[in-house]
Amino acid sequence: MTDTSALPRYEDAVAQFRIEDEIARLHGDPATGINAYVECCGRHTGENRLALRAISAGGELREYSFDDLADMSGRVGTLLKELGVRPGDVVAGMLPRTPELVTLILGTWRVGAVYQPLFTAFGPKAVEHRLSYSKARLVVTNPANRGKLDEVENRPRIATILGSGDVLPAGDIDFRAALAAASPDCAPVMRKGSDLFMMMSTSGTTGHPKGVPVPLSALLAFGAYMRDAIGLTSDDIFWNIADPGWAYGLYYAITGPLQLGIATTFYEGAFNARSTYEIIDRLGVTSLAGSPTAYRLLMAEGPEAAARVKGKLRVVSSAGEPLNPEVIRWFDAHLAAPIHDHYGQTENGMMVNNHHGLSHTVRAGSAGFAMPGYRMVVLDEAGNELGPNQPGVLAVDLKNSPLRWFDGYFQAQTPAIAGGYYRTGDTVEYEPDGSVSFIGRADDVITSAGYRIGPFDVESALIEHPAVNEAAVVGVPDPQRTEIVKAFVVLAPAFKGSEALAEELAQHVKKRLSAHSYPREVEFVSELPKTPSGKIQRFLLRKAEVEKRKG
Ligand SMILES: CC(=O)SCCNC(=O)CCNC(=O)[C@H](O)C(C)(C)COP(=O)(O)OP(=O)(O)OC[C@H]1O[C@@H](n2cnc3c(N)ncnc32)[C@H](O)[C@@H]1OP(=O)(O)O
């Protein structure tokens, strides 16, 4: 167990926070010149220091040093330059958690370009939308995901990583062969802190996902989170199980640890509790990060499975959904591991945490305290700051949060930024001790297994099916996944509701949109509740479902 008395006091860290100290920890300077490859790899080379442990689905462990990643990403950078990728251009990756993914990201940053993740569970619809706004110059993928791009209009150039026996699709670049022929020498292109290095996306309620531009200055916040909230030290064996197709994985499974010069871990297989315990045991993982759904699945495996690794985990960090007190107690009893809830968003990263690297009281059920460098407030509808025990929307005080970096969605309006605040859309209240208690979303965004799912996207995918006239999609409570996606469907006159049709609609969304956002429940209805102006009232459907599940 961590001896928290040896940690810096939270109050002191807040009082002593100076952005100049954070900047001094970087190799570059956001004002004069910075490069994310240099921060996350180049500056850590020369000592053969370990950067990545990659475990294949079959259990084979391969290790890569920062020097290995420097060589491989140099080749990527050389190839990108040969392909005409310039600083500020977007390069997309639709790859599983493999060393090649890391080198693609580092190589993209090395030439001053912007990395856009495409989660491998996405279908063609989700991919097409993201590529359409980012205007990516190149997408790098593998044969398992390549077929989706055939259904994408106006797709960019494609580079495919072939396995043995794979045939290169006509017109594609053979990524491995091109890298073998490319020079590892590639001088990093220095950029300003306001220049972008990632293009993320986030789910909306009234439209398709919006682009979230991430400037290089966000490295300051990512590093601070790893130190203060994860409490990462050079003695740790760190594993963040989140997929780098999403913010938590890209920011804190790749960027954050590598920036601190500390090795990260990838498991290339699909998540399951058994392999997770095996890897913790085999590698001696001391610091684990992931979502509550993953932790609930570890619990469901039972105390005997946990006994094998009891006492190994020094700290466990949880993000993506509120952490249940029951999970906290179970981790304490069966793993002897303190598990702490952290709160953040794709916009701005993690902002409120039960810090592992700072000492403060930790209450089960609390989201924690604002990370030093952020001033978080609770606002009423008129934008007034509220005191303790008054529910309102959690917001960032922009002027007094030197670590904040989100300036608005990519080429889209950002009503969440107004009056000097960024409103997160989450309803919370402050406790008298200054910690934050999470209440719920203020809008219709669904949180399922740590993923944020926009109902509009799922509804649009459903409506593409010939049987569907209208659809409304909401999140309904679920003990395992926090919420699951439920669709209420009004059928076209020629169709009759059946279990087979419900399954067909679910599979349609899974294939077209994304494997993680399909409706796990489909109910056929004759009409949907609407306002007089015709807007679907999802909240009424959600309320009825909550009541039904209670009773
Ligand atoms: C600031 C922030 O960003 S906060 C946090 C961001 N969120 C996250 O990181 C997400 C965290 N969640 C997870 O990692 C996972 O949900 C886990 C590990 C908890 C549980 O994983 P699983 O139960 O295996 O399934 P998961 O939720 O990933 O996927 C749902 C479905 O999509 C499928 N799927 C998932 N990934 C893929 C993929 N890459 N390719 C194809 N299908 C996939 C799964 O097989 C599953 O299908 P099923 O319902 O038919 O079984």
Coordinates of C-alpha atoms and ligand atoms in Angstrom, one line a residue:
M1 CA 0.0 0.0 0.0
T2 CA 1.1 3.5 -0.7
D3 CA 2.4 5.5 2.3
T4 CA 0.4 8.7 1.6
S5 CA 2.1 10.6 4.4
A6 CA 5.3 10.7 2.2
L7 CA 3.4 12.4 -0.6
P8 CA 3.2 16.2 -1.2
R9 CA 0.0 17.6 0.3
Y10 CA -2.7 18.5 -2.1
E11 CA -3.2 22.0 -0.7
D12 CA 0.5 22.7 -1.0
A13 CA 0.5 21.5 -4.7
V14 CA -2.4 23.8 -5.5
A15 CA -0.8 26.8 -3.7
Q16 CA 2.6 26.3 -5.2
F17 CA 1.5 25.4 -8.7
R18 CA 3.4 27.5 -11.3
I19 CA 3.0 26.9 -15.0
E20 CA 6.6 28.0 -15.4
D21 CA 7.7 24.9 -13.4
E22 CA 5.6 22.7 -15.7
I23 CA 7.2 24.2 -18.8
A24 CA 10.6 23.7 -17.3
R25 CA 9.9 19.9 -17.2
L26 CA 9.6 19.8 -20.9
H27 CA 12.5 19.6 -23.3
G28 CA 11.1 22.2 -25.6
D29 CA 9.1 25.4 -24.9
P30 CA 5.5 26.0 -26.1
A31 CA 6.5 29.6 -26.8
T32 CA 9.6 29.0 -28.8
G33 CA 9.6 25.5 -30.2
I34 CA 8.3 22.1 -29.2
N35 CA 7.9 18.7 -30.8
A36 CA 5.9 15.8 -29.3
Y37 CA 8.2 13.1 -30.7
V38 CA 11.1 14.8 -28.9
E39 CA 9.2 15.0 -25.6
C40 CA 7.9 11.4 -25.7
C41 CA 10.8 9.6 -27.3
G42 CA 13.8 11.6 -28.6
R43 CA 14.9 13.1 -25.3
H44 CA 14.9 9.6 -23.6
T45 CA 17.2 7.9 -26.1
G46 CA 20.9 7.0 -25.6
E47 CA 20.5 4.8 -22.5
N48 CA 18.7 1.9 -24.0
R49 CA 15.8 2.6 -21.6
L50 CA 12.7 0.5 -22.0
A51 CA 9.7 2.2 -23.6
L52 CA 7.2 -0.5 -24.5
R53 CA 6.3 -4.0 -23.5
A54 CA 4.0 -5.5 -26.1
I55 CA 2.2 -8.8 -25.4
S56 CA 0.6 -10.5 -28.3
A57 CA -2.8 -12.2 -28.1
G58 CA -0.9 -15.5 -27.9
G59 CA 1.2 -14.3 -24.9
E60 CA 4.5 -13.5 -26.7
L61 CA 6.3 -10.6 -25.0
R62 CA 8.4 -8.2 -27.1
E63 CA 10.3 -5.2 -25.6
Y64 CA 11.2 -2.0 -27.3
S65 CA 13.6 0.7 -26.0
F66 CA 13.2 4.4 -26.7
D67 CA 16.1 4.0 -29.1
D68 CA 14.1 1.3 -31.0
L69 CA 11.1 3.6 -31.2
A70 CA 13.4 6.5 -32.4
D71 CA 14.7 4.3 -35.2
M72 CA 11.3 3.1 -36.3
S73 CA 9.6 6.5 -36.0
G74 CA 12.4 8.1 -37.9
R75 CA 11.6 5.8 -40.8
V76 CA 7.9 6.6 -40.5
G77 CA 8.8 10.3 -40.6
T78 CA 11.0 9.9 -43.7
L79 CA 8.3 8.0 -45.5
L80 CA 5.6 10.7 -44.5
K81 CA 7.9 13.4 -45.9
E82 CA 8.4 11.5 -49.1
L83 CA 4.6 11.2 -49.4
G84 CA 4.3 14.9 -49.1
V85 CA 3.0 15.1 -45.5
R86 CA 3.7 18.6 -44.2
P87 CA 3.7 20.1 -40.7
G88 CA 0.0 20.5 -39.7
D89 CA -1.3 17.8 -42.0
V90 CA -3.4 15.0 -40.5
V91 CA -2.3 11.4 -40.6
A92 CA -4.9 8.8 -39.4
G93 CA -4.2 5.4 -37.9
M94 CA -6.8 2.6 -37.7
L95 CA -4.6 0.0 -35.9
P96 CA -4.8 -2.2 -32.9
R97 CA -2.5 -1.8 -29.9
T98 CA 0.8 -2.8 -31.6
P99 CA 4.3 -1.3 -31.6
E100 CA 3.6 -0.1 -35.1
L101 CA 0.8 2.1 -33.8
V102 CA 3.3 3.8 -31.4
T103 CA 5.8 4.3 -34.1
L104 CA 3.2 5.7 -36.5
I105 CA 2.1 8.2 -33.9
L106 CA 5.7 9.2 -33.0
G107 CA 6.7 9.4 -36.7
T108 CA 3.7 11.6 -37.4
W109 CA 4.6 14.0 -34.6
R110 CA 8.3 14.0 -35.6
V111 CA 7.5 15.7 -38.9
G112 CA 5.2 18.2 -37.1
A113 CA 2.0 16.5 -38.4
V114 CA -1.2 15.7 -36.5
Y115 CA -2.3 12.2 -35.5
Q116 CA -5.9 11.2 -35.7
P117 CA -7.0 8.0 -34.1
L118 CA -9.7 5.8 -35.7
F119 CA -10.8 3.2 -33.2
T120 CA -10.6 -0.3 -34.7
A121 CA -14.2 -1.1 -33.7
F122 CA -15.5 1.7 -35.9
G123 CA -17.5 0.8 -39.0
P124 CA -17.3 2.7 -42.3
K125 CA -19.8 5.4 -41.3
A126 CA -17.8 6.4 -38.2
V127 CA -14.6 6.4 -40.2
E128 CA -16.0 8.4 -43.1
H129 CA -17.3 11.2 -40.9
R130 CA -14.0 11.6 -39.1
L131 CA -11.9 11.5 -42.3
S132 CA -14.2 14.0 -43.9
Y133 CA -13.6 16.7 -41.4
S134 CA -10.0 16.0 -40.7
K135 CA -9.0 15.9 -44.4
A136 CA -6.3 13.4 -43.4
R137 CA -3.6 13.0 -46.0
L138 CA -2.9 9.4 -45.2
V139 CA -4.5 6.6 -43.3
V140 CA -2.4 3.7 -42.0
T141 CA -4.3 0.4 -41.3
N142 CA -4.0 -3.4 -41.4
P143 CA -5.8 -6.1 -43.4
A144 CA -8.4 -6.6 -40.6
N145 CA -9.6 -3.0 -40.9
R146 CA -8.7 -2.3 -44.5
G147 CA -12.1 -3.4 -45.9
K148 CA -14.0 -0.7 -44.1
L149 CA -12.2 2.0 -46.2
D150 CA -13.6 0.6 -49.4
E151 CA -17.0 1.9 -48.2
V152 CA -15.6 5.4 -47.4
E153 CA -16.1 8.1 -50.0
N154 CA -13.2 10.5 -50.7
R155 CA -10.7 8.4 -48.8
P156 CA -7.1 9.6 -48.5
R157 CA -4.1 7.6 -49.5
I158 CA -3.9 4.3 -47.7
A159 CA -0.8 2.5 -46.3
T160 CA -1.5 -1.1 -45.2
I161 CA 0.6 -3.2 -42.8
L162 CA 0.7 -6.6 -44.3
G163 CA 1.1 -9.9 -42.4
S164 CA 2.5 -13.0 -44.0
G165 CA 0.4 -14.2 -46.8
D166 CA -1.6 -10.9 -47.1
V167 CA -2.0 -9.3 -50.5
L168 CA -1.6 -5.6 -50.9
P169 CA -4.8 -4.0 -52.2
A170 CA -4.3 -2.1 -55.5
G171 CA -3.1 1.4 -55.0
D172 CA -2.1 1.0 -51.3
I173 CA 1.4 1.6 -49.9
D174 CA 3.1 -1.5 -48.4
F175 CA 3.9 0.2 -45.1
R176 CA 6.4 -2.3 -43.8
A177 CA 8.3 -2.5 -47.1
A178 CA 8.4 1.3 -47.4
L179 CA 9.7 1.6 -43.9
A180 CA 12.4 -0.9 -44.4
A181 CA 13.7 1.2 -47.3
A182 CA 13.4 4.5 -45.5
S183 CA 16.1 6.3 -43.6
P184 CA 15.8 6.4 -39.8
D185 CA 17.3 9.8 -39.8
C186 CA 14.5 12.4 -39.7
A187 CA 15.1 15.7 -38.0
P188 CA 12.1 16.7 -35.8
V189 CA 10.1 19.7 -36.9
M190 CA 9.8 22.2 -34.0
R191 CA 6.3 23.7 -33.6
K192 CA 4.5 26.2 -31.3
G193 CA 2.5 25.2 -28.3
S194 CA -0.7 26.3 -30.1
D195 CA 0.0 24.1 -33.1
L196 CA -2.0 20.8 -33.1
F197 CA -0.6 17.3 -32.6
M198 CA -3.7 15.3 -32.2
M199 CA -7.2 15.4 -33.8
M200 CA -9.6 13.6 -31.5
S201 CA -13.4 13.4 -31.7
T202 CA -16.2 13.5 -29.2
S203 CA -19.8 12.4 -29.3
G204 CA -22.6 15.0 -29.5
T205 CA -26.3 14.7 -28.8
T206 CA -27.6 16.7 -31.7
G207 CA -25.2 15.9 -34.4
H208 CA -22.3 13.7 -35.5
P209 CA -19.1 13.6 -33.4
K210 CA -17.1 16.8 -33.4
G211 CA -13.4 17.2 -33.9
V212 CA -11.4 18.1 -30.8
P213 CA -8.1 19.7 -31.8
V214 CA -5.3 19.1 -29.3
P215 CA -2.5 21.6 -29.2
L216 CA 1.0 20.7 -28.2
S217 CA 0.6 22.8 -25.0
A218 CA -1.7 19.9 -23.7
L219 CA 1.5 18.0 -23.0
L220 CA 1.8 20.1 -19.9
A221 CA -1.5 18.8 -18.6
F222 CA -0.9 15.2 -19.7
G223 CA 2.4 15.1 -17.8
A224 CA 0.9 16.7 -14.7
Y225 CA -1.9 14.0 -14.7
M226 CA 0.6 11.1 -14.9
R227 CA 2.6 12.6 -12.0
D228 CA -0.2 13.9 -9.7
A229 CA -3.1 11.6 -10.3
I230 CA -1.6 8.3 -11.5
G231 CA 1.4 9.0 -9.3
L232 CA 3.7 7.4 -11.8
T233 CA 7.3 6.8 -10.7
S234 CA 10.3 5.3 -12.5
D235 CA 9.9 2.2 -10.3
D236 CA 6.4 1.5 -11.6
I237 CA 5.4 -1.2 -14.1
F238 CA 2.6 0.7 -15.8
W239 CA -0.3 -0.6 -17.8
N240 CA -3.3 1.4 -19.0
I241 CA -5.7 -1.0 -20.6
A242 CA -7.7 1.6 -22.5
D243 CA -7.5 1.6 -26.3
P244 CA -5.5 4.5 -27.8
G245 CA -8.4 4.9 -30.3
W246 CA -9.9 7.0 -27.5
A247 CA -8.6 9.9 -25.4
Y248 CA -7.9 8.0 -22.2
G249 CA -5.7 5.5 -24.1
L250 CA -4.0 8.0 -26.5
Y251 CA -3.3 10.7 -23.8
Y252 CA -2.4 8.4 -20.9
A253 CA -1.4 4.9 -22.3
I254 CA 1.0 6.4 -24.9
T255 CA 1.7 10.1 -24.6
G256 CA 1.8 10.6 -20.8
P257 CA 4.0 7.7 -19.7
L258 CA 6.5 8.1 -22.6
Q259 CA 6.7 11.8 -21.9
L260 CA 7.9 11.0 -18.4
G261 CA 10.4 8.5 -19.9
I262 CA 8.5 5.5 -18.3
A263 CA 7.7 2.4 -20.2
T264 CA 4.1 1.6 -21.2
T265 CA 2.4 -1.8 -21.8
F266 CA 0.2 -3.0 -24.7
Y267 CA -1.8 -6.2 -24.7
E268 CA -2.8 -6.9 -28.3
G269 CA -5.6 -9.4 -27.5
A270 CA -9.3 -8.4 -26.6
F271 CA -9.9 -7.6 -23.0
N272 CA -10.8 -10.4 -20.6
A273 CA -10.4 -10.8 -16.9
R274 CA -8.3 -13.9 -17.0
S275 CA -5.6 -12.5 -19.3
T276 CA -5.6 -9.3 -17.4
Y277 CA -4.7 -11.1 -14.1
E278 CA -2.1 -13.2 -16.0
I279 CA -0.4 -10.1 -17.3
I280 CA -0.4 -8.3 -14.0
D281 CA 1.2 -11.4 -12.4
R282 CA 3.7 -12.0 -15.2
L283 CA 5.0 -8.4 -15.6
G284 CA 4.5 -7.5 -11.9
V285 CA 2.3 -4.5 -12.9
T286 CA 2.3 -2.0 -10.0
S287 CA 0.2 0.8 -11.6
L288 CA -3.0 -0.1 -13.5
A289 CA -5.4 2.3 -15.3
G290 CA -8.7 1.5 -17.0
S291 CA -12.4 1.9 -16.8
P292 CA -14.9 0.7 -14.1
T293 CA -16.4 -1.8 -16.5
A294 CA -13.1 -3.5 -16.8
Y295 CA -12.7 -3.5 -13.0
R296 CA -16.2 -4.9 -12.6
L297 CA -15.2 -7.7 -15.0
L298 CA -12.1 -8.4 -12.8
M299 CA -14.4 -8.6 -9.8
A300 CA -16.8 -11.0 -11.5
E301 CA -13.9 -13.4 -12.0
G302 CA -14.0 -14.0 -8.2
P303 CA -11.6 -13.7 -5.2
E304 CA -9.5 -16.8 -6.2
A305 CA -8.4 -15.2 -9.5
A306 CA -7.6 -12.0 -7.6
A307 CA -5.6 -13.9 -4.8
R308 CA -2.9 -14.6 -7.3
V309 CA -1.9 -11.0 -7.7
K310 CA -3.0 -9.7 -4.3
G311 CA -0.5 -7.0 -3.0
K312 CA 1.1 -6.6 -6.4
L313 CA -0.7 -3.4 -7.5
R314 CA 0.5 -0.3 -5.8
V315 CA -2.1 1.9 -7.3
V316 CA -5.1 1.5 -9.6
S317 CA -6.7 4.4 -11.5
S318 CA -10.2 4.5 -12.9
A319 CA -11.7 6.8 -15.6
G320 CA -14.6 7.0 -18.1
E321 CA -17.5 6.3 -15.7
P322 CA -18.1 6.9 -12.0
L323 CA -16.5 4.3 -9.9
N324 CA -18.9 2.3 -7.6
P325 CA -18.0 2.2 -3.9
E326 CA -18.5 -1.6 -4.1
V327 CA -15.5 -1.9 -6.5
I328 CA -13.4 0.2 -4.2
R329 CA -14.1 -2.1 -1.3
W330 CA -13.6 -5.3 -3.3
F331 CA -10.2 -4.0 -4.6
D332 CA -9.2 -3.3 -1.1
A333 CA -10.3 -6.6 0.3
H334 CA -9.1 -8.9 -2.5
L335 CA -6.3 -7.1 -4.2
A336 CA -5.0 -4.9 -1.4
A337 CA -5.0 -2.2 -4.0
P338 CA -6.2 1.4 -3.6
I339 CA -8.4 2.2 -6.6
H340 CA -9.1 5.9 -7.3
D341 CA -11.7 7.5 -9.4
H342 CA -10.5 10.2 -11.9
Y343 CA -12.8 12.4 -14.0
G344 CA -12.0 13.9 -17.4
Q345 CA -13.1 14.3 -21.0
T346 CA -11.6 14.2 -24.5
E347 CA -11.8 18.0 -24.2
N348 CA -9.1 19.0 -21.7
G349 CA -8.2 15.5 -20.5
M350 CA -8.4 14.6 -16.8
M351 CA -9.5 17.5 -14.6
V352 CA -10.8 16.1 -11.3
N353 CA -9.1 13.3 -9.5
N354 CA -8.5 11.3 -6.4
H355 CA -4.8 11.8 -6.8
H356 CA -2.4 8.9 -6.2
G357 CA 0.6 11.3 -6.3
L358 CA -0.7 13.9 -3.7
S359 CA -2.2 13.4 -0.3
H360 CA -5.8 14.3 0.5
T361 CA -8.8 12.6 1.9
V362 CA -10.3 10.0 -0.5
R363 CA -14.0 9.3 0.0
A364 CA -15.7 6.4 -1.8
G365 CA -18.2 7.7 -4.3
S366 CA -16.4 11.1 -4.8
A367 CA -14.8 12.1 -8.1
G368 CA -12.1 13.8 -6.1
F369 CA -10.5 17.3 -6.3
A370 CA -9.6 19.6 -9.1
M371 CA -6.1 18.8 -10.5
P372 CA -3.6 21.5 -9.5
G373 CA -3.5 23.8 -12.5
Y374 CA -7.3 23.7 -13.0
R375 CA -9.9 25.8 -11.2
M376 CA -13.1 23.9 -11.4
V377 CA -16.4 25.5 -10.5
V378 CA -20.1 24.5 -10.3
L379 CA -22.4 26.8 -12.3
D380 CA -26.1 27.4 -12.3
E381 CA -28.0 27.9 -15.5
A382 CA -27.3 31.6 -15.4
G383 CA -23.6 31.0 -15.1
N384 CA -23.2 31.9 -11.4
E385 CA -20.7 29.9 -9.4
L386 CA -22.5 27.8 -6.7
G387 CA -21.3 26.8 -3.3
P388 CA -21.3 23.3 -1.7
N389 CA -24.3 21.0 -1.8
Q390 CA -25.9 22.8 -4.7
P391 CA -26.1 20.8 -8.0
G392 CA -25.0 22.5 -11.2
V393 CA -22.9 22.0 -14.2
L394 CA -19.1 21.3 -13.7
A395 CA -17.1 23.9 -15.5
V396 CA -13.5 25.0 -16.0
D397 CA -12.6 28.6 -15.0
L398 CA -10.6 29.4 -18.2
K399 CA -8.7 32.4 -16.8
N400 CA -7.5 30.6 -13.7
S401 CA -6.7 27.2 -15.1
P402 CA -3.2 27.4 -16.6
L403 CA -3.2 23.7 -17.7
R404 CA -6.4 23.9 -19.7
W405 CA -6.0 23.7 -23.4
F406 CA -9.4 23.1 -25.2
D407 CA -10.3 26.2 -27.2
G408 CA -13.3 24.8 -29.1
Y409 CA -14.4 22.1 -31.5
F410 CA -12.8 21.8 -35.0
Q411 CA -14.7 24.1 -37.4
A412 CA -17.8 23.9 -35.3
Q413 CA -19.5 26.2 -32.8
T414 CA -18.7 25.6 -29.1
P415 CA -21.6 26.9 -27.0
A416 CA -20.0 25.1 -24.0
I417 CA -17.3 27.9 -24.0
A418 CA -19.0 31.1 -22.8
G419 CA -18.6 33.8 -20.2
G420 CA -15.0 32.7 -19.3
Y421 CA -16.0 29.1 -18.6
Y422 CA -16.0 25.7 -20.4
R423 CA -19.0 23.8 -19.3
T424 CA -18.4 20.0 -19.2
G425 CA -22.1 19.0 -19.5
D426 CA -21.8 16.9 -16.3
T427 CA -24.0 17.7 -13.3
V428 CA -22.1 17.6 -10.0
E429 CA -22.0 19.3 -6.6
Y430 CA -19.2 20.4 -4.4
E431 CA -18.9 18.8 -1.0
P432 CA -17.9 21.1 1.9
D433 CA -14.4 19.7 1.8
G434 CA -13.9 20.9 -1.8
S435 CA -14.3 17.5 -3.4
V436 CA -16.7 16.9 -6.3
S437 CA -19.6 14.5 -6.3
F438 CA -20.9 13.3 -9.7
I439 CA -24.6 13.4 -10.3
G440 CA -25.1 12.7 -14.0
R441 CA -25.0 14.0 -17.6
A442 CA -27.0 17.2 -18.3
D443 CA -27.6 16.1 -21.9
D444 CA -28.4 12.9 -23.8
V445 CA -24.8 11.6 -24.2
I446 CA -24.7 7.9 -23.2
T447 CA -21.8 6.5 -21.1
S448 CA -21.4 2.8 -21.7
A449 CA -18.4 0.8 -20.5
G450 CA -16.4 4.0 -20.4
Y451 CA -17.3 5.0 -24.0
R452 CA -19.2 8.2 -24.7
I453 CA -21.9 7.4 -27.3
G454 CA -23.9 10.1 -29.1
P455 CA -27.5 9.1 -29.6
F456 CA -27.8 11.0 -32.9
D457 CA -25.1 8.9 -34.5
V458 CA -26.8 5.6 -33.5
E459 CA -30.2 7.0 -34.6
S460 CA -28.8 8.0 -38.0
A461 CA -27.3 4.5 -38.5
L462 CA -30.6 2.9 -37.6
I463 CA -32.6 5.1 -40.0
E464 CA -30.3 3.9 -42.9
H465 CA -32.0 0.5 -42.5
P466 CA -35.1 0.1 -44.8
A467 CA -37.2 -1.2 -41.9
V468 CA -36.8 1.9 -39.8
N469 CA -39.0 5.0 -40.1
E470 CA -37.9 6.7 -37.0
A471 CA -35.6 6.0 -34.0
A472 CA -34.8 7.4 -30.6
V473 CA -31.8 6.2 -28.7
V474 CA -31.1 6.5 -25.0
G475 CA -28.8 5.1 -22.3
V476 CA -30.6 2.8 -19.8
P477 CA -29.0 1.7 -16.5
D478 CA -27.0 -1.5 -16.5
P479 CA -25.1 -3.0 -13.6
Q480 CA -22.1 -4.1 -15.6
R481 CA -21.6 -1.3 -18.2
T482 CA -23.1 1.7 -16.3
E483 CA -25.5 2.2 -19.2
I484 CA -26.4 0.3 -22.3
V485 CA -27.7 1.7 -25.6
K486 CA -31.4 1.1 -26.1
A487 CA -33.3 2.0 -29.3
F488 CA -37.0 2.8 -29.7
V489 CA -37.9 2.1 -33.3
V490 CA -40.9 3.1 -35.3
L491 CA -41.0 0.6 -38.3
A492 CA -41.9 1.4 -41.9
P493 CA -45.4 0.1 -42.7
A494 CA -44.3 -3.0 -44.6
F495 CA -42.3 -4.3 -41.6
K496 CA -43.4 -6.2 -38.4
G497 CA -41.4 -6.1 -35.2
S498 CA -39.7 -9.4 -34.2
E499 CA -36.7 -10.6 -32.3
A500 CA -35.0 -11.4 -35.5
L501 CA -35.5 -7.9 -36.8
A502 CA -34.3 -6.4 -33.5
E503 CA -31.1 -8.5 -33.9
E504 CA -30.7 -7.5 -37.5
L505 CA -30.9 -3.8 -36.6
A506 CA -28.4 -4.2 -33.8
Q507 CA -26.0 -5.9 -36.2
H508 CA -26.6 -3.2 -38.8
V509 CA -25.4 -0.5 -36.4
K510 CA -22.5 -2.7 -35.2
K511 CA -21.2 -3.1 -38.8
R512 CA -22.0 0.4 -40.2
L513 CA -21.2 2.6 -37.2
S514 CA -19.2 0.8 -34.5
A515 CA -19.0 -2.5 -32.7
H516 CA -19.2 -0.8 -29.2
S517 CA -22.2 1.5 -29.8
Y518 CA -24.9 -0.8 -31.1
P519 CA -28.3 -1.0 -29.3
R520 CA -28.2 -4.0 -26.9
E521 CA -32.0 -3.6 -26.6
V522 CA -34.4 -2.7 -29.3
E523 CA -38.1 -1.9 -28.6
F524 CA -40.6 -1.4 -31.4
V525 CA -43.1 1.4 -30.7
S526 CA -45.9 3.0 -32.7
E527 CA -44.7 6.5 -32.0
L528 CA -42.1 8.5 -30.2
P529 CA -42.7 11.2 -27.6
K530 CA -42.1 14.6 -29.2
T531 CA -42.3 18.3 -28.4
P532 CA -44.9 20.3 -30.3
S533 CA -42.1 21.4 -32.6
G534 CA -41.3 17.7 -33.4
K535 CA -38.1 17.3 -31.3
I536 CA -37.8 13.8 -29.8
Q537 CA -38.0 13.8 -26.0
R538 CA -35.4 11.3 -25.2
F539 CA -35.5 12.2 -21.5
L540 CA -39.1 10.8 -21.2
L541 CA -38.0 7.5 -22.7
R542 CA -35.0 7.4 -20.3
K543 CA -37.1 8.3 -17.3
A544 CA -39.7 5.5 -18.1
E545 CA -36.8 3.0 -18.4
V546 CA -35.2 4.0 -15.1
E547 CA -38.6 3.6 -13.4
K548 CA -39.2 0.2 -15.1
R549 CA -35.8 -1.1 -14.0
K550 CA -36.3 0.1 -10.4
G551 CA -39.6 -1.7 -10.0
Ligands
LIG1 C1 -11.2 11.0 -21.1 C2 -11.6 9.6 -21.5 O1 -11.4 9.3 -22.7 S1 -12.2 8.5 -20.4 C3 -12.3 6.8 -20.9 C4 -12.4 6.4 -22.4 N1 -13.1 5.2 -22.5 C5 -12.4 4.0 -22.7 O2 -11.2 3.9 -22.6 C6 -13.3 2.8 -22.9 C7 -13.1 1.8 -21.8 N2 -13.8 0.5 -22.1 C8 -13.1 -0.6 -22.4 O3 -11.9 -0.5 -22.6 C9 -13.9 -1.8 -22.7 O4 -15.3 -1.5 -22.8 C10 -13.8 -2.9 -21.6 C11 -12.3 -3.3 -21.6 C12 -14.1 -2.3 -20.3 C13 -14.7 -4.1 -21.8 O5 -14.4 -4.6 -23.1 P1 -15.4 -5.7 -23.8 O6 -16.5 -6.1 -22.8 O7 -14.5 -6.7 -24.4 O8 -16.1 -4.9 -25.0 P2 -16.2 -3.4 -25.5 O9 -17.0 -2.6 -24.6 O10 -14.8 -3.0 -25.8 O11 -16.9 -3.6 -26.9 C14 -18.3 -3.8 -27.1 C15 -18.4 -4.7 -28.3 O12 -17.6 -4.2 -29.4 C16 -16.7 -5.2 -29.8 N3 -15.4 -4.6 -30.0 C17 -14.6 -3.9 -29.2 N4 -13.5 -3.5 -29.7 C18 -13.5 -4.0 -31.0 C19 -12.6 -3.9 -32.0 N5 -11.5 -3.3 -31.9 N6 -13.0 -4.5 -33.2 C20 -14.1 -5.2 -33.3 N7 -15.0 -5.3 -32.3 C21 -14.7 -4.7 -31.2 C22 -16.6 -6.2 -28.7 O13 -16.3 -7.5 -29.1 C23 -18.0 -6.1 -28.1 O14 -18.9 -6.9 -28.9 P3 -20.1 -7.8 -28.2 O15 -21.0 -6.8 -27.5 O16 -20.7 -8.5 -29.3 O17 -19.4 -8.7 -27.2

